[in-house]
PDB file of C-alpha atoms in Angstrom:
ATOM      1  CA  MET A   1      83.868 109.638  86.226  1.00 33.00           C
ATOM      2  CA  SER A   2      81.864 110.234  89.379  1.00 35.00           C
ATOM      3  CA  GLU A   3      80.093 113.557  89.508  1.00 34.00           C
ATOM      4  CA  HIS A   4      82.079 114.292  92.654  1.00 36.00           C
ATOM      5  CA  GLY A   5      85.351 113.948  90.794  1.00 37.00           C
ATOM      6  CA  SER A   6      85.339 117.540  89.624  1.00 36.00           C
ATOM      7  CA  GLY A   7      85.554 118.879  93.172  1.00 38.00           C
ATOM      8  CA  SER A   8      88.567 119.751  95.249  1.00 38.00           C
ATOM      9  CA  SER A   9      91.210 117.253  96.198  1.00 41.00           C
ATOM     10  CA  GLY A  10      89.352 116.292  99.338  1.00 41.00           C
ATOM     11  CA  GLU A  11      85.785 117.223 100.132  1.00 41.00           C
ATOM     12  CA  GLY A  12      83.093 115.249  98.375  1.00 41.00           C
ATOM     13  CA  PHE A  13      85.373 113.042  96.292  1.00 45.00           C
ATOM     14  CA  ASP A  14      83.679 109.688  95.928  1.00 48.00           C
ATOM     15  CA  VAL A  15      85.931 106.635  95.911  1.00 51.00           C
ATOM     16  CA  ARG A  16      84.576 103.692  97.874  1.00 51.00           C
ATOM     17  CA  VAL A  17      87.220 101.446  99.368  1.00 56.00           C
ATOM     18  CA  GLY A  18      84.774  98.561  99.207  1.00 50.00           C
ATOM     19  CA  SER A  19      84.722  98.822  95.410  1.00 46.00           C
ATOM     20  CA  PHE A  20      88.297  97.507  95.356  1.00 54.00           C
ATOM     21  CA  ASP A  21      88.895  94.649  97.822  1.00 67.00           C
ATOM     22  CA  GLY A  22      87.784  93.773 101.329  1.00 81.00           C
ATOM     23  CA  PRO A  23      89.422  93.899 104.777  1.00 89.00           C
ATOM     24  CA  LEU A  24      91.061  90.489 104.271  1.00 90.00           C
ATOM     25  CA  ASP A  25      92.992  92.053 101.406  1.00 87.00           C
ATOM     26  CA  LEU A  26      94.303  94.743 103.752  1.00 88.00           C
ATOM     27  CA  LEU A  27      95.207  92.158 106.400  1.00 92.00           C
ATOM     28  CA  LEU A  28      97.009  89.978 103.853  1.00 90.00           C
ATOM     29  CA  HIS A  29      98.888  93.055 102.636  1.00 88.00           C
ATOM     30  CA  LEU A  30     100.036  93.768 106.214  1.00 91.00           C
ATOM     31  CA  VAL A  31     101.078  90.142 106.751  1.00 92.00           C
ATOM     32  CA  ARG A  32     103.149  90.229 103.572  1.00 88.00           C
ATOM     33  CA  ALA A  33     104.650  93.640 104.319  1.00 87.00           C
ATOM     34  CA  ASN A  34     105.680  92.549 107.826  1.00 91.00           C
ATOM     35  CA  GLU A  35     106.854  89.126 106.599  1.00 91.00           C
ATOM     36  CA  VAL A  36     105.060  87.274 109.392  1.00 93.00           C
ATOM     37  CA  ASP A  37     103.413  83.859 109.582  1.00 94.00           C
ATOM     38  CA  ILE A  38      99.647  83.928 109.116  1.00 94.00           C
ATOM     39  CA  LEU A  39      99.351  81.299 111.873  1.00 92.00           C
ATOM     40  CA  ASP A  40     101.327  83.475 114.294  1.00 93.00           C
ATOM     41  CA  ILE A  41     100.190  87.030 113.568  1.00 93.00           C
ATOM     42  CA  PRO A  42     101.608  89.660 115.974  1.00 95.00           C
ATOM     43  CA  ILE A  43      98.101  90.883 116.692  1.00 94.00           C
ATOM     44  CA  LEU A  44      99.027  94.054 118.617  1.00 93.00           C
ATOM     45  CA  GLU A  45     101.232  95.423 115.827  1.00 94.00           C
ATOM     46  CA  ILE A  46      98.936  94.322 112.996  1.00 95.00           C
ATOM     47  CA  THR A  47      95.932  95.890 114.759  1.00 95.00           C
ATOM     48  CA  ARG A  48      97.853  99.166 115.125  1.00 93.00           C
ATOM     49  CA  GLN A  49      98.880  99.179 111.473  1.00 92.00           C
ATOM     50  CA  TYR A  50      95.340  98.282 110.363  1.00 93.00           C
ATOM     51  CA  GLN A  51      93.982 101.276 112.304  1.00 92.00           C
ATOM     52  CA  ASP A  52      96.699 103.492 110.781  1.00 89.00           C
ATOM     53  CA  TYR A  53      95.574 102.464 107.291  1.00 88.00           C
ATOM     54  CA  LEU A  54      91.938 103.227 108.096  1.00 89.00           C
ATOM     55  CA  ASP A  55      92.980 106.621 109.470  1.00 86.00           C
ATOM     56  CA  LEU A  56      94.826 107.415 106.239  1.00 83.00           C
ATOM     57  CA  LEU A  57      91.856 106.302 104.130  1.00 83.00           C
ATOM     58  CA  ARG A  58      89.605 108.605 106.163  1.00 82.00           C
ATOM     59  CA  GLU A  59      92.052 111.492 105.833  1.00 76.00           C
ATOM     60  CA  LEU A  60      92.063 110.991 102.065  1.00 79.00           C
ATOM     61  CA  ASN A  61      88.277 111.294 102.303  1.00 73.00           C
ATOM     62  CA  LEU A  62      87.729 107.791 100.956  1.00 75.00           C
ATOM     63  CA  GLU A  63      84.478 106.135 101.967  1.00 71.00           C
ATOM     64  CA  ILE A  64      85.272 103.011 103.977  1.00 76.00           C
ATOM     65  CA  ALA A  65      82.907 100.069 103.617  1.00 76.00           C
ATOM     66  CA  GLY A  66      81.329  98.859 106.841  1.00 83.00           C
ATOM     67  CA  GLU A  67      83.105  95.509 106.644  1.00 87.00           C
ATOM     68  CA  TYR A  68      86.441  97.272 107.254  1.00 88.00           C
ATOM     69  CA  LEU A  69      85.101  98.657 110.534  1.00 90.00           C
ATOM     70  CA  VAL A  70      83.766  95.227 111.522  1.00 91.00           C
ATOM     71  CA  MET A  71      87.234  93.759 110.958  1.00 93.00           C
ATOM     72  CA  ALA A  72      88.778  96.571 113.030  1.00 93.00           C
ATOM     73  CA  ALA A  73      86.438  95.661 115.898  1.00 94.00           C
ATOM     74  CA  THR A  74      87.307  91.976 115.445  1.00 94.00           C
ATOM     75  CA  LEU A  75      91.033  92.727 115.700  1.00 94.00           C
ATOM     76  CA  VAL A  76      90.517  94.791 118.847  1.00 94.00           C
ATOM     77  CA  HIS A  77      88.470  91.952 120.349  1.00 94.00           C
ATOM     78  CA  ILE A  78      91.162  89.381 119.534  1.00 94.00           C
ATOM     79  CA  LYS A  79      93.821  91.686 120.965  1.00 92.00           C
ATOM     80  CA  SER A  80      91.878  92.127 124.207  1.00 92.00           C
ATOM     81  CA  ARG A  81      91.398  88.347 124.541  1.00 90.00           C
ATOM     82  CA  MET A  82      95.118  87.777 124.105  1.00 88.00           C
ATOM     83  CA  LEU A  83      95.973  90.406 126.715  1.00 85.00           C
ATOM     84  CA  LEU A  84      93.670  88.881 129.321  1.00 81.00           C
ATOM     85  CA  PRO A  85      95.148  86.253 131.684  1.00 76.00           C
ATOM     86  CA  PRO A  86      93.648  82.773 131.255  1.00 65.00           C
ATOM     87  CA  ASP A  87      90.517  82.098 133.270  1.00 64.00           C
ATOM     88  CA  PRO A  88      91.367  79.415 135.878  1.00 63.00           C
ATOM     89  CA  VAL A  89      87.707  78.334 135.922  1.00 61.00           C
ATOM     90  CA  GLU A  90      87.779  77.317 132.247  1.00 58.00           C
ATOM     91  CA  GLY A  91      88.945  73.927 131.107  1.00 54.00           C
ATOM     92  CA  GLU A  92      92.413  73.275 129.680  1.00 55.00           C
ATOM     93  CA  GLU A  93      91.109  73.066 126.109  1.00 53.00           C
ATOM     94  CA  ALA A  94      89.386  76.458 126.318  1.00 51.00           C
ATOM     95  CA  ARG A  95      92.473  78.088 127.822  1.00 52.00           C
ATOM     96  CA  SER A  96      94.733  76.738 125.070  1.00 62.00           C
ATOM     97  CA  GLU A  97      92.521  77.932 122.201  1.00 81.00           C
ATOM     98  CA  ASP A  98      94.239  80.617 120.116  1.00 88.00           C
ATOM     99  CA  PRO A  99      91.916  83.641 119.642  1.00 92.00           C
ATOM    100  CA  ARG A 100      93.600  84.229 116.264  1.00 93.00           C
ATOM    101  CA  ALA A 101      92.792  80.779 114.875  1.00 94.00           C
ATOM    102  CA  GLU A 102      89.528  81.595 113.076  1.00 93.00           C
ATOM    103  CA  LEU A 103      90.973  84.755 111.505  1.00 94.00           C
ATOM    104  CA  ALA A 104      94.117  82.869 110.440  1.00 95.00           C
ATOM    105  CA  GLN A 105      91.976  80.259 108.682  1.00 94.00           C
ATOM    106  CA  GLN A 106      90.068  82.970 106.817  1.00 93.00           C
ATOM    107  CA  LEU A 107      93.353  84.571 105.768  1.00 93.00           C
ATOM    108  CA  LEU A 108      94.804  81.269 104.552  1.00 94.00           C
ATOM    109  CA  GLU A 109      91.740  80.644 102.397  1.00 92.00           C
ATOM    110  CA  TYR A 110      91.840  84.195 101.036  1.00 90.00           C
ATOM    111  CA  GLN A 111      95.571  83.890 100.341  1.00 89.00           C
ATOM    112  CA  ARG A 112      94.944  80.810  98.182  1.00 88.00           C
ATOM    113  CA  TYR A 113      92.326  82.722  96.207  1.00 83.00           C
ATOM    114  CA  LYS A 114      94.579  85.767  95.906  1.00 78.00           C
ATOM    115  CA  GLN A 115      97.595  83.788  94.741  1.00 77.00           C
ATOM    116  CA  ALA A 116      95.529  82.019  92.096  1.00 74.00           C
ATOM    117  CA  ALA A 117      94.355  85.390  90.770  1.00 67.00           C
ATOM    118  CA  GLU A 118      97.879  86.806  90.850  1.00 63.00           C
ATOM    119  CA  ASN A 119      99.261  83.810  88.962  1.00 59.00           C
ATOM    120  CA  LEU A 120      96.749  84.423  86.176  1.00 59.00           C
ATOM    121  CA  GLN A 121      97.616  88.111  86.047  1.00 55.00           C
ATOM    122  CA  ALA A 122     101.344  87.409  86.008  1.00 51.00           C
ATOM    123  CA  ILE A 123     101.163  85.415  82.783  1.00 46.00           C
ATOM    124  CA  ASP A 124     100.343  88.246  80.382  1.00 53.00           C
ATOM    125  CA  SER A 125      97.052  89.883  81.336  1.00 53.00           C
ATOM    126  CA  VAL A 126      98.674  93.004  82.790  1.00 58.00           C
ATOM    127  CA  ARG A 127     101.044  93.484  79.858  1.00 58.00           C
ATOM    128  CA  SER A 128      98.178  93.095  77.404  1.00 61.00           C
ATOM    129  CA  LEU A 129      96.373  96.042  79.032  1.00 57.00           C
ATOM    130  CA  ILE A 130      99.199  98.519  78.544  1.00 59.00           C
ATOM    131  CA  TRP A 131      98.283 101.021  75.839  1.00 56.00           C
ATOM    132  CA  THR A 132     100.803 101.800  73.115  1.00 55.00           C
ATOM    133  CA  ARG A 133     100.366 103.463  69.759  1.00 53.00           C
ATOM    134  CA  ASP A 134     101.846 100.513  67.875  1.00 57.00           C
ATOM    135  CA  GLY A 135     100.116  97.864  69.992  1.00 55.00           C
ATOM    136  CA  LYS A 136     103.427  96.502  71.322  1.00 58.00           C
ATOM    137  CA  VAL A 137     104.594  96.170  74.905  1.00 57.00           C
ATOM    138  CA  PRO A 138     107.197  98.871  75.731  1.00 59.00           C
ATOM    139  CA  SER A 139     110.712  97.503  75.320  1.00 60.00           C
ATOM    140  CA  GLU A 140     111.561  98.018  79.013  1.00 58.00           C
ATOM    141  CA  PHE A 141     108.867  95.484  79.940  1.00 62.00           C
ATOM    142  CA  GLU A 142     109.370  92.859  77.250  1.00 61.00           C
ATOM    143  CA  GLY A 143     109.799  89.412  78.789  1.00 57.00           C
ATOM    144  CA  GLU A 144     108.667  90.652  82.214  1.00 59.00           C
ATOM    145  CA  GLU A 145     105.998  88.930  84.300  1.00 63.00           C
ATOM    146  CA  LEU A 146     104.236  91.985  85.668  1.00 70.00           C
ATOM    147  CA  LEU A 147     102.011  91.893  88.755  1.00 73.00           C
ATOM    148  CA  ALA A 148      98.833  93.926  89.106  1.00 73.00           C
ATOM    149  CA  VAL A 149      98.792  96.361  92.041  1.00 78.00           C
ATOM    150  CA  ASP A 150      95.738  96.636  94.266  1.00 75.00           C
ATOM    151  CA  LEU A 151      94.380  99.455  96.418  1.00 78.00           C
ATOM    152  CA  MET A 152      96.257  98.520  99.576  1.00 80.00           C
ATOM    153  CA  ASP A 153      99.566  98.310  97.717  1.00 82.00           C
ATOM    154  CA  LEU A 154      98.917 101.842  96.461  1.00 86.00           C
ATOM    155  CA  VAL A 155      97.868 103.227  99.845  1.00 85.00           C
ATOM    156  CA  GLY A 156     100.818 101.542 101.553  1.00 84.00           C
ATOM    157  CA  ALA A 157     103.286 102.978  99.055  1.00 85.00           C
ATOM    158  CA  PHE A 158     101.700 106.430  99.356  1.00 87.00           C
ATOM    159  CA  ARG A 159     101.908 106.220 103.154  1.00 83.00           C
ATOM    160  CA  LYS A 160     105.632 105.403 102.983  1.00 83.00           C
ATOM    161  CA  LEU A 161     106.199 108.253 100.534  1.00 84.00           C
ATOM    162  CA  LEU A 162     104.542 110.788 102.868  1.00 80.00           C
ATOM    163  CA  SER A 163     106.671 109.527 105.733  1.00 79.00           C
ATOM    164  CA  ARG A 164     109.846 109.759 103.649  1.00 79.00           C
ATOM    165  CA  LEU A 165     108.989 113.311 102.647  1.00 75.00           C
ATOM    166  CA  GLY A 166     108.381 114.283 106.275  1.00 72.00           C
ATOM    167  CA  GLU A 167     104.630 114.500 105.763  1.00 57.00           C
ATOM    168  CA  ASP A 168     103.518 111.795 108.151  1.00 49.00           C
ATOM    169  CA  GLU A 169     101.608 114.283 110.280  1.00 46.00           C
ATOM    170  CA  ARG A 170      97.839 114.206 109.859  1.00 46.00           C
ATOM    171  CA  LEU A 171      96.743 115.309 106.408  1.00 49.00           C
ATOM    172  CA  ARG A 172      94.515 118.335 106.106  1.00 51.00           C
ATOM    173  CA  LEU A 173      92.384 118.301 102.995  1.00 47.00           C
ATOM    174  CA  GLU A 174      91.209 121.873 102.618  1.00 49.00           C
ATOM    175  CA  ARG A 175      89.315 123.514  99.803  1.00 46.00           C
ATOM    176  CA  ASP A 176      91.726 124.701  97.151  1.00 52.00           C
ATOM    177  CA  ASP A 177      92.040 125.055  93.413  1.00 60.00           C
ATOM    178  CA  VAL A 178      93.494 121.556  92.877  1.00 70.00           C
ATOM    179  CA  SER A 179      90.921 119.539  90.950  1.00 83.00           C
ATOM    180  CA  VAL A 180      90.989 115.739  90.791  1.00 87.00           C
ATOM    181  CA  ALA A 181      89.242 115.972  87.413  1.00 90.00           C
ATOM    182  CA  ASP A 182      92.057 118.181  86.117  1.00 91.00           C
ATOM    183  CA  LYS A 183      94.609 115.678  87.412  1.00 93.00           C
ATOM    184  CA  ILE A 184      92.833 112.860  85.597  1.00 94.00           C
ATOM    185  CA  GLN A 185      93.111 114.766  82.332  1.00 94.00           C
ATOM    186  CA  TRP A 186      96.741 115.651  83.067  1.00 95.00           C
ATOM    187  CA  LEU A 187      97.603 112.008  83.810  1.00 95.00           C
ATOM    188  CA  THR A 188      95.825 110.832  80.659  1.00 94.00           C
ATOM    189  CA  ASP A 189      97.852 113.246  78.520  1.00 95.00           C
ATOM    190  CA  LEU A 190     101.073 112.293  80.314  1.00 95.00           C
ATOM    191  CA  LEU A 191     100.513 108.556  79.847  1.00 92.00           C
ATOM    192  CA  GLU A 192      99.632 108.959  76.182  1.00 90.00           C
ATOM    193  CA  GLU A 193     103.008 110.618  75.747  1.00 90.00           C
ATOM    194  CA  ARG A 194     105.193 108.500  78.062  1.00 87.00           C
ATOM    195  CA  ARG A 195     103.334 105.140  77.970  1.00 82.00           C
ATOM    196  CA  SER A 196     104.055 104.376  81.658  1.00 87.00           C
ATOM    197  CA  VAL A 197     105.395 106.281  84.656  1.00 91.00           C
ATOM    198  CA  ASP A 198     106.765 105.449  88.101  1.00 92.00           C
ATOM    199  CA  LEU A 199     103.923 106.578  90.362  1.00 92.00           C
ATOM    200  CA  LEU A 200     105.924 107.365  93.508  1.00 90.00           C
ATOM    201  CA  GLU A 201     108.635 109.138  91.535  1.00 92.00           C
ATOM    202  CA  LEU A 202     105.920 111.225  89.911  1.00 92.00           C
ATOM    203  CA  LEU A 203     104.329 112.098  93.277  1.00 91.00           C
ATOM    204  CA  ALA A 204     107.658 112.821  94.971  1.00 89.00           C
ATOM    205  CA  GLY A 205     108.525 115.307  92.205  1.00 88.00           C
ATOM    206  CA  MET A 206     105.517 117.481  93.025  1.00 86.00           C
ATOM    207  CA  GLY A 207     106.224 120.550  95.120  1.00 77.00           C
ATOM    208  CA  GLU A 208     103.051 120.650  97.196  1.00 80.00           C
ATOM    209  CA  ARG A 209     101.333 118.049  99.306  1.00 81.00           C
ATOM    210  CA  ARG A 210      97.895 119.000  97.977  1.00 82.00           C
ATOM    211  CA  GLN A 211      99.124 118.302  94.448  1.00 86.00           C
ATOM    212  CA  ARG A 212     100.301 114.853  95.540  1.00 88.00           C
ATOM    213  CA  ILE A 213      96.988 114.097  97.248  1.00 86.00           C
ATOM    214  CA  ALA A 214      94.907 115.204  94.252  1.00 88.00           C
ATOM    215  CA  THR A 215      97.072 113.166  91.882  1.00 92.00           C
ATOM    216  CA  PHE A 216      96.863 110.079  94.098  1.00 91.00           C
ATOM    217  CA  LEU A 217      93.066 110.382  94.282  1.00 90.00           C
ATOM    218  CA  ALA A 218      92.989 110.778  90.493  1.00 92.00           C
ATOM    219  CA  VAL A 219      94.943 107.519  90.152  1.00 92.00           C
ATOM    220  CA  LEU A 220      92.438 105.693  92.400  1.00 89.00           C
ATOM    221  CA  GLU A 221      89.511 107.049  90.382  1.00 88.00           C
ATOM    222  CA  MET A 222      91.143 106.097  87.080  1.00 90.00           C
ATOM    223  CA  ILE A 223      91.746 102.558  88.347  1.00 85.00           C
ATOM    224  CA  ARG A 224      88.143 102.306  89.534  1.00 82.00           C
ATOM    225  CA  LEU A 225      86.926 103.457  86.119  1.00 85.00           C
ATOM    226  CA  GLN A 226      89.356 101.013  84.445  1.00 82.00           C
ATOM    227  CA  MET A 227      91.112 103.843  82.631  1.00 88.00           C
ATOM    228  CA  ILE A 228      94.577 102.775  83.810  1.00 87.00           C
ATOM    229  CA  VAL A 229      96.371  99.745  85.219  1.00 83.00           C
ATOM    230  CA  ALA A 230      98.908  99.837  88.069  1.00 86.00           C
ATOM    231  CA  PHE A 231     101.586  97.145  88.038  1.00 83.00           C
ATOM    232  CA  GLN A 232     105.014  96.165  89.348  1.00 82.00           C
ATOM    233  CA  ARG A 233     107.752  93.705  88.469  1.00 75.00           C
ATOM    234  CA  ALA A 234     107.756  92.101  91.933  1.00 70.00           C
ATOM    235  CA  LEU A 235     105.913  92.431  95.228  1.00 68.00           C
ATOM    236  CA  PHE A 236     106.718  95.797  96.890  1.00 67.00           C
ATOM    237  CA  ASP A 237     108.747  96.885  93.849  1.00 75.00           C
ATOM    238  CA  GLU A 238     108.281 100.266  92.167  1.00 83.00           C
ATOM    239  CA  ILE A 239     104.697 100.894  91.071  1.00 88.00           C
ATOM    240  CA  ARG A 240     104.081 102.003  87.502  1.00 88.00           C
ATOM    241  CA  ILE A 241     100.841 103.120  85.901  1.00 89.00           C
ATOM    242  CA  ALA A 242      99.778 102.958  82.240  1.00 88.00           C
ATOM    243  CA  LEU A 243      96.615 103.536  80.256  1.00 86.00           C
ATOM    244  CA  ARG A 244      94.455 100.494  79.625  1.00 79.00           C
ATOM    245  CA  GLY A 245      94.099  99.358  76.044  1.00 66.00           C
ATOM    246  CA  GLU A 246      90.841  98.754  74.261  1.00 54.00           C
ATOM    247  CA  PRO A 247      89.475  95.194  74.700  1.00 45.00           C
ATOM    248  CA  ALA A 248      90.662  92.916  71.957  1.00 43.00           C
ATOM    249  CA  SER A 249      88.005  92.225  69.299  1.00 42.00           C
ATOM    250  CA  GLU A 250      86.752  88.661  68.964  1.00 38.00           C
TER     251      GLU A 250
END
């Protein structure tokens, strides 16, 4: 675990967003969540939601890779171009060019890569990582094609949970006695006992917001360290977490 992991739930905790996936992953997540066509992205709304995600990542004290900020600037630039009236001096071809076209092409290429990776994971790789004492997949997941959950799925679900609980005001991460390191140990013990848990149900059952934040940060750190796997039965379904198993011997 990072040496910062033993601090409070906010200050100094070191999880780098860039160590998960890049800004195209966040954009693809937003496209899927809004059920819109990549070739016809509602750029104003997607730009707003993208900025909201970055704000939440900052409030959780997560270090955002520079490429996320570059993409934010790109979205703002595209938005401004779309809001401007066409220049009558320019030719017809220049006026008809869609400012979103280049970004849409990048997203289509990334989507193909992402879907190929997800198809591989859906076969059995996620199930094979779930730790059990007897080495068998828990009965509630037998026969299931489970999907791996990435960072943006987790952050999006956490954002919805805060909103549902009436905590969509700006988060304040103050010094307190809630340790992310302690939450990692607590989660490890819990998962050894229960095999897998519904993450949002677990967070919603906590009485204090600071407990939820510390636990969520512990989950991100455990994923980064490959201690646990987060998975779901279908896209945007409930998110469950389980301890990773030891790599199979050759």
